[in-house]
Amino acid sequence: MPFVPIGHQQLLRRFHKRLMIVEGAFTEHIVTRAIPLGIKDRMFLDGLISVTWQYWCLFCRQLVLASALGCRTRRGSTLAPSVTPPTWERVSYVAVQVANNNRVHPSKTQNHLRREPTWGDVSKLGPIIIELAPQNASTLVSTFGSVTDGPAHLQIVRNATAHLNHETHREVLGLRPFYNPKSVRHPTDVTVWTEPNSQDYAFISWVDDMRLISDLLTDY
């Protein structure tokens, strides 16, 4: 899978456009409909949650790769490559090794995408970025390290919809202190909980958080 690094401004613009699409879909199909949710609503939300999670994972992967392989920042600076060889296969190899707590050997590469870590899982990104050592590492590590809501909550709900069992259900229930909760017949029900400060639906608050976080991540 070839990878051509793109500038942070273009990367941010693409991601925000995708967020606008999923937010619009949620508003059109859920907000304008009566609640409580029906089975068709939950089927729709299952897919929407999955797509939104994939968009977040893709943004994180592209941002880390672009930063390590060299690109133009939003402030107009040019990041030099921080890996040798400067290929996506090298970045992928480093990510796999670090995620699995294995030693990183010089110049080695790997090209099996299925082996890569879950790029949207912010708990895994700090050590990977430190090992890759891009020039914007401090911005990436500090911003990813501060993520506690938005994409982290999206990940919990997405995992629960993909793996319906008592353990993932318990993790979903663990989100109740962050929202004005209601009953949970299915993990997708969390999307229509409301965030106490903004009074927005939880899904909308996740999208807003991802907008803000992505803006901070590319502010270099």
Coordinates of N, CA and C in Angstrom, one line a residue:
M1 N 0.8 -1.2 0.0 CA 0.0 0.0 0.0 C 0.9 1.2 0.0
P2 N 1.1 1.9 -1.1 CA 1.9 3.1 -1.1 C 1.3 4.2 -0.3
F3 N 2.2 5.1 0.2 CA 1.7 6.2 1.0 C 2.5 7.4 0.6
V4 N 1.8 8.4 0.2 CA 2.4 9.7 -0.2 C 2.0 10.7 0.9
P5 N 3.0 11.2 1.7 CA 2.7 12.1 2.8 C 2.0 13.4 2.2
I6 N 1.0 13.9 2.9 CA 0.3 15.1 2.5 C 0.5 16.1 3.7
G7 N 0.4 17.4 3.3 CA 0.6 18.4 4.3 C -0.5 18.3 5.4
H8 N -0.2 18.8 6.6 CA -1.1 18.8 7.7 C -2.4 19.6 7.4
Q9 N -2.3 20.7 6.7 CA -3.5 21.5 6.4 C -4.5 20.6 5.6
Q10 N -4.0 20.0 4.5 CA -4.8 19.2 3.7 C -5.4 18.0 4.5
L11 N -4.5 17.4 5.3 CA -5.0 16.3 6.1 C -6.1 16.7 7.1
L12 N -5.9 17.8 7.7 CA -7.0 18.3 8.6 C -8.2 18.6 7.9
R13 N -8.1 19.2 6.7 CA -9.3 19.6 5.9 C -10.1 18.3 5.5
R14 N -9.4 17.3 5.1 CA -10.1 16.0 4.8 C -10.8 15.4 5.9
F15 N -10.1 15.5 7.1 CA -10.8 14.9 8.3 C -12.0 15.6 8.7
H16 N -11.9 16.9 8.7 CA -13.0 17.8 9.1 C -14.2 17.6 8.2
K17 N -13.9 17.4 6.9 CA -15.0 17.2 5.9 C -15.7 15.8 6.3
R18 N -14.9 14.8 6.6 CA -15.5 13.5 7.0 C -16.3 13.6 8.3
L19 N -15.8 14.4 9.2 CA -16.6 14.6 10.4 C -17.9 15.3 10.2
M20 N -17.9 16.3 9.2 CA -19.1 17.0 8.9 C -20.1 16.0 8.3
I21 N -19.7 15.1 7.5 CA -20.6 14.1 6.9 C -21.2 13.2 7.9
V22 N -20.4 12.7 8.9 CA -21.0 11.8 9.9 C -21.9 12.6 10.8
E23 N -21.5 13.8 11.2 CA -22.4 14.6 12.0 C -23.7 14.9 11.3
G24 N -23.7 15.2 10.0 CA -24.9 15.5 9.3 C -25.8 14.2 9.2
A25 N -25.2 13.1 9.0 CA -25.9 11.8 9.0 C -26.6 11.6 10.3
F26 N -25.9 11.8 11.4 CA -26.5 11.6 12.7 C -27.7 12.6 12.9
T27 N -27.5 13.8 12.6 CA -28.6 14.8 12.7 C -29.8 14.4 11.9
E28 N -29.5 14.0 10.6 CA -30.6 13.7 9.7 C -31.4 12.5 10.2
H29 N -30.7 11.5 10.5 CA -31.4 10.2 10.8 C -31.8 9.9 12.2
I30 N -31.1 10.7 13.2 CA -31.4 10.4 14.6 C -32.0 11.6 15.3
V31 N -31.4 12.8 15.2 CA -31.8 14.0 15.9 C -33.2 14.4 15.5
T32 N -33.5 14.3 14.2 CA -34.8 14.7 13.7 C -35.9 13.6 13.9
R33 N -35.5 12.5 14.4 CA -36.5 11.4 14.6 C -36.8 11.3 16.1
A34 N -37.9 10.7 16.4 CA -38.4 10.5 17.7 C -37.4 9.5 18.5
I35 N -37.2 9.8 19.7 CA -36.4 8.9 20.6 C -37.4 8.4 21.7
P36 N -37.4 7.2 22.1 CA -36.3 6.2 22.1 C -36.0 5.6 20.7
L37 N -34.8 5.0 20.7 CA -34.3 4.4 19.4 C -35.0 3.1 19.2
G38 N -35.3 2.8 17.9 CA -35.8 1.6 17.5 C -34.7 0.7 16.9
I39 N -35.0 -0.5 16.5 CA -34.0 -1.4 16.0 C -33.3 -0.9 14.7
K40 N -34.1 -0.3 13.9 CA -33.5 0.3 12.6 C -32.6 1.4 13.0
D41 N -32.9 2.2 14.0 CA -32.0 3.3 14.4 C -30.7 2.7 14.9
R42 N -30.8 1.7 15.7 CA -29.6 1.1 16.2 C -28.7 0.4 15.1
M43 N -29.4 -0.1 14.1 CA -28.6 -0.7 13.0 C -27.9 0.4 12.3
F44 N -28.5 1.5 12.1 CA -27.9 2.7 11.4 C -26.7 3.2 12.3
L45 N -27.0 3.4 13.6 CA -25.9 3.9 14.5 C -24.7 3.0 14.6
D46 N -25.0 1.7 14.5 CA -23.9 0.7 14.5 C -22.9 1.0 13.4
G47 N -23.5 1.2 12.2 CA -22.6 1.5 11.0 C -22.0 2.9 11.1
L48 N -22.7 3.9 11.6 CA -22.2 5.2 11.7 C -21.0 5.3 12.7
I49 N -21.2 4.6 13.8 CA -20.1 4.5 14.8 C -18.9 3.9 14.2
S50 N -19.0 2.8 13.5 CA -17.9 2.1 12.9 C -17.2 3.0 11.9
V51 N -18.0 3.7 11.0 CA -17.4 4.6 10.0 C -16.6 5.7 10.7
T52 N -17.2 6.3 11.7 CA -16.6 7.4 12.4 C -15.3 7.0 13.1
W53 N -15.3 5.8 13.7 CA -14.1 5.3 14.3 C -13.0 5.0 13.2
Q54 N -13.4 4.5 12.1 CA -12.4 4.3 11.0 C -11.8 5.6 10.5
Y55 N -12.6 6.6 10.4 CA -12.1 8.0 10.0 C -11.1 8.5 11.0
W56 N -11.4 8.3 12.3 CA -10.4 8.7 13.3 C -9.1 8.0 13.2
C57 N -9.2 6.6 13.1 CA -8.0 5.8 13.0 C -7.2 6.2 11.7
L58 N -7.9 6.5 10.6 CA -7.2 6.9 9.4 C -6.5 8.2 9.6
F59 N -7.1 9.1 10.2 CA -6.5 10.4 10.5 C -5.3 10.3 11.3
C60 N -5.4 9.5 12.4 CA -4.2 9.3 13.3 C -3.0 8.6 12.5
R61 N -3.4 7.6 11.7 CA -2.3 6.9 11.0 C -1.6 7.9 10.0
Q62 N -2.4 8.6 9.2 CA -1.9 9.5 8.2 C -1.1 10.6 8.9
L63 N -1.5 11.1 10.0 CA -0.8 12.2 10.7 C 0.6 11.7 11.2
V64 N 0.6 10.5 11.8 CA 1.9 10.0 12.3 C 2.8 9.7 11.1
L65 N 2.3 9.0 10.1 CA 3.1 8.7 8.9 C 3.7 10.0 8.3
A66 N 2.8 10.9 8.0 CA 3.2 12.2 7.4 C 4.3 12.9 8.2
S67 N 4.1 12.9 9.5 CA 5.1 13.6 10.4 C 6.4 12.9 10.4
A68 N 6.4 11.6 10.4 CA 7.7 10.8 10.4 C 8.4 10.8 9.0
L69 N 7.6 10.8 8.0 CA 8.2 10.8 6.6 C 8.5 12.1 6.0
G70 N 8.0 13.2 6.7 CA 8.3 14.5 6.2 C 7.2 15.1 5.5
C71 N 6.8 16.3 5.8 CA 5.7 17.0 5.2 C 5.7 18.5 5.6
R72 N 4.7 19.2 5.0 CA 4.6 20.6 5.3 C 3.6 20.8 6.4
T73 N 3.9 21.6 7.4 CA 3.0 21.8 8.5 C 2.0 22.9 8.2
R74 N 1.0 23.1 9.1 CA 0.0 24.1 8.9 C 0.6 25.5 9.0
R75 N 1.7 25.6 9.8 CA 2.3 26.9 9.9 C 3.4 27.2 8.9
G76 N 3.5 26.3 7.9 CA 4.3 26.6 6.8 C 5.7 26.0 6.9
S77 N 6.0 25.3 8.0 CA 7.4 24.7 8.1 C 7.4 23.4 7.4
T78 N 8.6 22.9 7.2 CA 8.8 21.6 6.5 C 9.4 20.6 7.5
L79 N 8.7 19.5 7.8 CA 9.3 18.5 8.6 C 10.1 17.6 7.8
A80 N 11.4 17.3 8.3 CA 12.3 16.4 7.6 C 11.9 15.0 8.1
P81 N 12.2 14.0 7.2 CA 12.0 12.6 7.6 C 12.7 12.3 8.9
S82 N 12.1 11.5 9.7 CA 12.8 11.1 11.0 C 13.1 9.6 11.0
V83 N 12.8 8.9 10.0 CA 13.1 7.4 9.9 C 13.9 7.1 8.7
T84 N 14.7 6.0 8.8 CA 15.5 5.5 7.8 C 15.3 4.0 7.6
P85 N 14.8 3.6 6.4 CA 14.5 4.4 5.2 C 13.2 5.2 5.4
P86 N 13.1 6.3 4.7 CA 11.9 7.1 4.9 C 10.7 6.6 4.1
T87 N 10.2 5.5 4.5 CA 9.1 4.8 3.8 C 8.0 4.5 4.9
W88 N 6.8 4.3 4.4 CA 5.7 3.9 5.3 C 5.9 2.5 5.9
E89 N 6.6 1.7 5.1 CA 6.9 0.3 5.7 C 7.8 0.4 6.9
R90 N 8.7 1.4 6.9 CA 9.6 1.6 8.1 C 8.8 2.1 9.3
V91 N 7.9 3.0 9.1 CA 7.1 3.6 10.1 C 6.2 2.4 10.7
S92 N 5.6 1.7 9.7 CA 4.8 0.6 10.1 C 5.5 -0.4 11.0
Y93 N 6.7 -0.8 10.6 CA 7.6 -1.7 11.4 C 7.8 -1.2 12.8
V94 N 8.2 0.1 12.9 CA 8.4 0.7 14.2 C 7.2 0.6 15.1
A95 N 6.0 1.0 14.5 CA 4.8 1.0 15.2 C 4.4 -0.4 15.7
V96 N 4.6 -1.4 14.9 CA 4.3 -2.8 15.3 C 5.2 -3.3 16.4
Q97 N 6.5 -3.0 16.3 CA 7.5 -3.4 17.3 C 7.2 -2.7 18.7
V98 N 7.0 -1.4 18.6 CA 6.7 -0.7 19.9 C 5.4 -1.2 20.5
A99 N 4.4 -1.3 19.7 CA 3.1 -1.7 20.2 C 3.1 -3.1 20.9
N100 N 4.1 -3.9 20.4 CA 4.2 -5.3 21.0 C 5.4 -5.4 22.0
N101 N 5.9 -4.3 22.4 CA 7.0 -4.2 23.3 C 8.2 -5.0 22.9
N102 N 8.5 -5.0 21.6 CA 9.6 -5.6 21.0 C 10.7 -4.6 20.6
R103 N 11.9 -5.1 20.5 CA 13.1 -4.2 20.1 C 12.9 -3.8 18.7
V104 N 13.3 -2.5 18.5 CA 13.3 -1.9 17.1 C 14.6 -2.0 16.5
H105 N 14.8 -2.7 15.4 CA 16.0 -2.9 14.8 C 16.2 -1.9 13.6
P106 N 17.4 -1.4 13.4 CA 17.7 -0.4 12.4 C 17.3 -0.9 11.0
S107 N 16.7 0.0 10.2 CA 16.4 -0.2 8.8 C 15.4 -1.3 8.5
K108 N 14.9 -2.0 9.4 CA 13.9 -3.1 9.1 C 12.6 -2.5 8.8
T109 N 11.8 -3.2 7.9 CA 10.5 -2.7 7.5 C 9.5 -3.8 7.6
Q110 N 8.2 -3.5 7.4 CA 7.2 -4.5 7.3 C 6.0 -3.9 6.6
N111 N 5.3 -4.7 5.8 CA 4.2 -4.2 4.9 C 2.9 -4.9 5.1
H112 N 2.7 -5.5 6.2 CA 1.4 -6.2 6.5 C 0.5 -5.3 7.3
L113 N -0.5 -4.7 6.7 CA -1.3 -3.7 7.4 C -2.0 -4.4 8.6
R114 N -2.4 -5.6 8.5 CA -3.1 -6.3 9.5 C -2.3 -6.4 10.8
R115 N -1.0 -6.2 10.7 CA -0.2 -6.3 11.9 C -0.1 -5.0 12.7
E116 N -0.5 -3.9 12.0 CA -0.3 -2.6 12.6 C -1.2 -2.4 13.8
P117 N -0.8 -1.6 14.7 CA -1.7 -1.3 15.9 C -2.9 -0.6 15.5
T118 N -3.9 -0.5 16.5 CA -5.1 0.3 16.3 C -4.7 1.8 16.4
W119 N -4.5 2.4 15.3 CA -4.0 3.8 15.3 C -4.9 4.8 16.1
G120 N -6.1 4.5 16.2 CA -7.0 5.4 16.9 C -6.9 5.3 18.4
D121 N -6.3 4.2 18.9 CA -6.2 4.0 20.3 C -5.1 4.9 20.8
V122 N -5.4 6.0 21.4 CA -4.5 7.0 21.9 C -3.5 6.5 22.9
S123 N -3.9 5.4 23.6 CA -3.0 4.9 24.7 C -1.8 4.2 24.1
K124 N -1.8 3.9 22.8 CA -0.7 3.2 22.2 C 0.2 4.2 21.4
L125 N -0.2 5.4 21.2 CA 0.5 6.3 20.3 C 1.7 6.9 20.8
G126 N 1.7 7.3 22.1 CA 2.8 8.0 22.7 C 4.1 7.3 22.5
P127 N 4.3 6.1 22.9 CA 5.6 5.4 22.8 C 6.0 5.2 21.3
I128 N 5.0 5.0 20.4 CA 5.3 4.9 19.0 C 5.9 6.2 18.5
I129 N 5.3 7.3 18.8 CA 5.7 8.6 18.3 C 7.1 8.9 18.9
I130 N 7.3 8.6 20.2 CA 8.6 8.9 20.8 C 9.7 8.1 20.0
E131 N 9.4 6.9 19.7 CA 10.4 6.0 18.9 C 10.7 6.6 17.5
L132 N 9.6 7.1 16.9 CA 9.7 7.6 15.5 C 10.4 9.0 15.6
A133 N 10.3 9.7 16.6 CA 10.9 11.0 16.9 C 10.8 12.0 15.7
P134 N 9.5 12.3 15.3 CA 9.4 13.4 14.3 C 9.6 14.7 15.0
Q135 N 9.8 15.8 14.2 CA 10.1 17.1 14.8 C 8.9 17.6 15.6
N136 N 7.7 17.2 15.3 CA 6.5 17.6 16.0 C 6.1 16.6 17.1
A137 N 7.1 15.8 17.6 CA 6.8 14.8 18.5 C 6.1 15.3 19.8
S138 N 6.7 16.4 20.3 CA 6.1 16.9 21.6 C 4.7 17.3 21.5
T139 N 4.3 17.9 20.3 CA 2.9 18.3 20.1 C 2.0 17.1 20.0
L140 N 2.5 16.1 19.3 CA 1.7 14.9 19.1 C 1.5 14.1 20.4
V141 N 2.6 13.9 21.2 CA 2.6 13.2 22.4 C 1.7 13.9 23.4
S142 N 1.9 15.2 23.6 CA 1.1 15.9 24.6 C -0.3 15.9 24.3
T143 N -0.7 16.1 23.0 CA -2.1 16.2 22.6 C -2.8 14.8 22.7
F144 N -2.2 13.8 22.2 CA -2.7 12.5 22.3 C -2.8 12.0 23.7
G145 N -1.8 12.4 24.5 CA -1.8 12.0 25.9 C -2.9 12.7 26.8
S146 N -3.5 13.8 26.2 CA -4.5 14.5 27.0 C -5.9 14.1 26.6
V147 N -6.0 13.1 25.7 CA -7.4 12.7 25.2 C -8.0 11.7 26.3
T148 N -9.1 12.2 26.8 CA -9.8 11.3 27.8 C -11.3 11.1 27.4
D149 N -11.8 12.0 26.6 CA -13.2 11.9 26.2 C -13.4 11.5 24.7
G150 N -14.2 12.3 23.9 CA -14.3 12.1 22.5 C -14.0 10.8 21.9
P151 N -12.8 10.7 21.2 CA -12.4 9.4 20.6 C -12.3 8.2 21.5
A152 N -11.9 8.5 22.8 CA -11.7 7.4 23.7 C -13.1 6.8 24.0
H153 N -14.1 7.6 24.2 CA -15.5 7.1 24.4 C -16.0 6.5 23.2
L154 N -15.8 7.1 22.0 CA -16.2 6.4 20.8 C -15.6 5.0 20.7
Q155 N -14.3 4.9 21.0 CA -13.7 3.6 20.9 C -14.4 2.5 21.8
I156 N -14.8 2.9 23.0 CA -15.4 2.0 24.0 C -16.8 1.6 23.4
V157 N -17.5 2.5 22.9 CA -18.8 2.2 22.3 C -18.7 1.3 21.0
R158 N -17.7 1.7 20.2 CA -17.5 0.9 19.0 C -17.1 -0.5 19.3
N159 N -16.2 -0.7 20.3 CA -15.8 -2.1 20.6 C -17.0 -2.9 21.2
A160 N -17.9 -2.2 21.9 CA -19.0 -2.8 22.5 C -20.0 -3.2 21.4
T161 N -20.2 -2.4 20.3 CA -21.1 -2.8 19.3 C -20.5 -3.9 18.4
A162 N -19.2 -4.0 18.3 CA -18.6 -5.0 17.5 C -18.5 -6.3 18.3
H163 N -18.4 -6.2 19.6 CA -18.3 -7.4 20.5 C -19.2 -7.3 21.6
L164 N -20.4 -7.8 21.4 CA -21.5 -7.7 22.4 C -21.3 -8.8 23.4
N165 N -20.9 -8.4 24.6 CA -20.8 -9.3 25.7 C -20.8 -8.5 27.0
H166 N -20.9 -9.2 28.1 CA -21.1 -8.5 29.4 C -19.9 -7.6 29.8
E167 N -18.7 -8.0 29.3 CA -17.5 -7.2 29.6 C -17.5 -5.8 28.9
T168 N -17.8 -5.8 27.6 CA -17.9 -4.6 26.9 C -19.1 -3.7 27.4
H169 N -20.2 -4.4 27.7 CA -21.4 -3.7 28.3 C -21.0 -3.0 29.6
R170 N -20.2 -3.6 30.4 CA -19.8 -3.0 31.6 C -18.9 -1.8 31.4
E171 N -18.1 -1.8 30.3 CA -17.2 -0.7 30.0 C -18.1 0.5 29.5
V172 N -19.2 0.1 28.7 CA -20.1 1.2 28.3 C -20.8 1.8 29.5
L173 N -21.2 1.0 30.5 CA -21.8 1.6 31.6 C -20.9 2.5 32.4
G174 N -19.6 2.2 32.3 CA -18.6 3.1 32.9 C -18.5 4.5 32.4
L175 N -19.2 4.8 31.3 CA -19.3 6.1 30.7 C -20.3 7.0 31.4
R176 N -21.2 6.4 32.2 CA -22.3 7.1 32.8 C -22.0 8.4 33.5
P177 N -20.8 8.4 34.3 CA -20.5 9.7 35.0 C -20.2 10.9 34.1
F178 N -20.0 10.6 32.8 CA -19.6 11.7 31.9 C -20.8 12.3 31.2
Y179 N -22.0 11.7 31.4 CA -23.2 12.2 30.6 C -24.4 12.2 31.5
N180 N -25.5 12.6 31.0 CA -26.8 12.4 31.6 C -27.3 11.1 31.0
P181 N -27.1 10.0 31.7 CA -27.3 8.7 31.1 C -28.8 8.3 31.2
K182 N -29.1 7.4 30.3 CA -30.4 6.7 30.3 C -30.1 5.2 30.2
S183 N -31.1 4.4 30.1 CA -30.9 3.0 30.1 C -30.2 2.6 28.8
V184 N -29.5 1.4 28.9 CA -28.7 0.9 27.7 C -29.2 -0.5 27.4
R185 N -30.0 -0.5 26.3 CA -30.4 -1.8 25.8 C -29.4 -2.3 24.8
H186 N -28.7 -1.4 24.2 CA -27.7 -1.7 23.2 C -26.6 -0.5 23.3
P187 N -25.3 -0.9 23.0 CA -24.3 0.2 23.2 C -24.6 1.5 22.4
T188 N -25.3 1.3 21.2 CA -25.5 2.5 20.4 C -26.4 3.5 21.2
D189 N -27.1 3.1 22.2 CA -28.0 4.0 23.0 C -27.2 5.2 23.6
V190 N -25.9 4.9 23.8 CA -25.0 6.0 24.4 C -25.0 7.2 23.5
T191 N -25.1 7.0 22.3 CA -25.0 8.2 21.3 C -26.0 9.3 21.6
V192 N -27.1 8.9 22.2 CA -28.2 9.9 22.5 C -28.2 10.3 23.9
W193 N -27.3 9.9 24.7 CA -27.1 10.5 26.0 C -26.7 11.9 25.8
T194 N -26.8 12.8 26.8 CA -26.4 14.2 26.6 C -25.2 14.5 27.5
E195 N -24.4 15.4 26.9 CA -23.2 15.8 27.7 C -23.6 17.0 28.6
P196 N -23.4 16.9 29.9 CA -23.9 17.9 30.8 C -23.7 19.4 30.5
N197 N -22.4 19.7 30.1 CA -22.1 21.1 29.9 C -22.7 21.7 28.6
S198 N -22.6 21.0 27.5 CA -23.1 21.5 26.2 C -24.5 21.1 26.0
Q199 N -25.0 20.1 26.6 CA -26.3 19.5 26.4 C -26.5 18.9 25.0
D200 N -25.3 18.7 24.3 CA -25.3 18.0 23.0 C -25.5 16.5 23.2
Y201 N -26.0 15.8 22.2 CA -25.9 14.4 22.2 C -24.5 13.9 22.3
A202 N -24.2 12.8 22.9 CA -22.9 12.3 23.1 C -22.1 12.1 21.8
F203 N -22.8 11.6 20.8 CA -22.1 11.5 19.5 C -21.7 12.8 18.9
I204 N -22.5 13.9 19.1 CA -22.1 15.2 18.6 C -20.9 15.7 19.4
S205 N -20.9 15.4 20.7 CA -19.8 15.9 21.6 C -18.5 15.1 21.2
W206 N -18.6 13.9 20.7 CA -17.4 13.1 20.3 C -16.8 13.8 19.0
V207 N -17.7 14.1 18.1 CA -17.3 14.7 16.9 C -16.6 16.1 17.2
D208 N -17.2 16.9 18.0 CA -16.7 18.2 18.4 C -15.3 18.0 19.0
D209 N -15.1 17.0 19.9 CA -13.8 16.7 20.5 C -12.8 16.4 19.5
M210 N -13.2 15.6 18.5 CA -12.2 15.1 17.5 C -11.8 16.3 16.6
R211 N -12.7 17.3 16.4 CA -12.4 18.5 15.6 C -11.3 19.3 16.4
L212 N -11.6 19.5 17.7 CA -10.6 20.2 18.5 C -9.3 19.5 18.6
I213 N -9.3 18.2 18.9 CA -8.1 17.5 19.0 C -7.3 17.5 17.7
S214 N -7.9 17.3 16.6 CA -7.2 17.3 15.3 C -6.6 18.6 15.0
D215 N -7.3 19.7 15.4 CA -6.8 21.0 15.2 C -5.5 21.2 16.1
L216 N -5.5 20.8 17.3 CA -4.4 20.9 18.2 C -3.2 20.1 17.7
L217 N -3.5 18.9 17.2 CA -2.5 17.9 16.7 C -1.7 18.5 15.5
T218 N -2.4 19.3 14.7 CA -1.7 19.8 13.5 C -1.3 21.3 13.7
D219 N -1.3 21.8 14.9 CA -1.0 23.2 15.2 C 0.5 23.2 15.4
Y220 N 1.3 23.1 14.3 CA 2.8 23.1 14.5 C 3.4 23.8 13.3

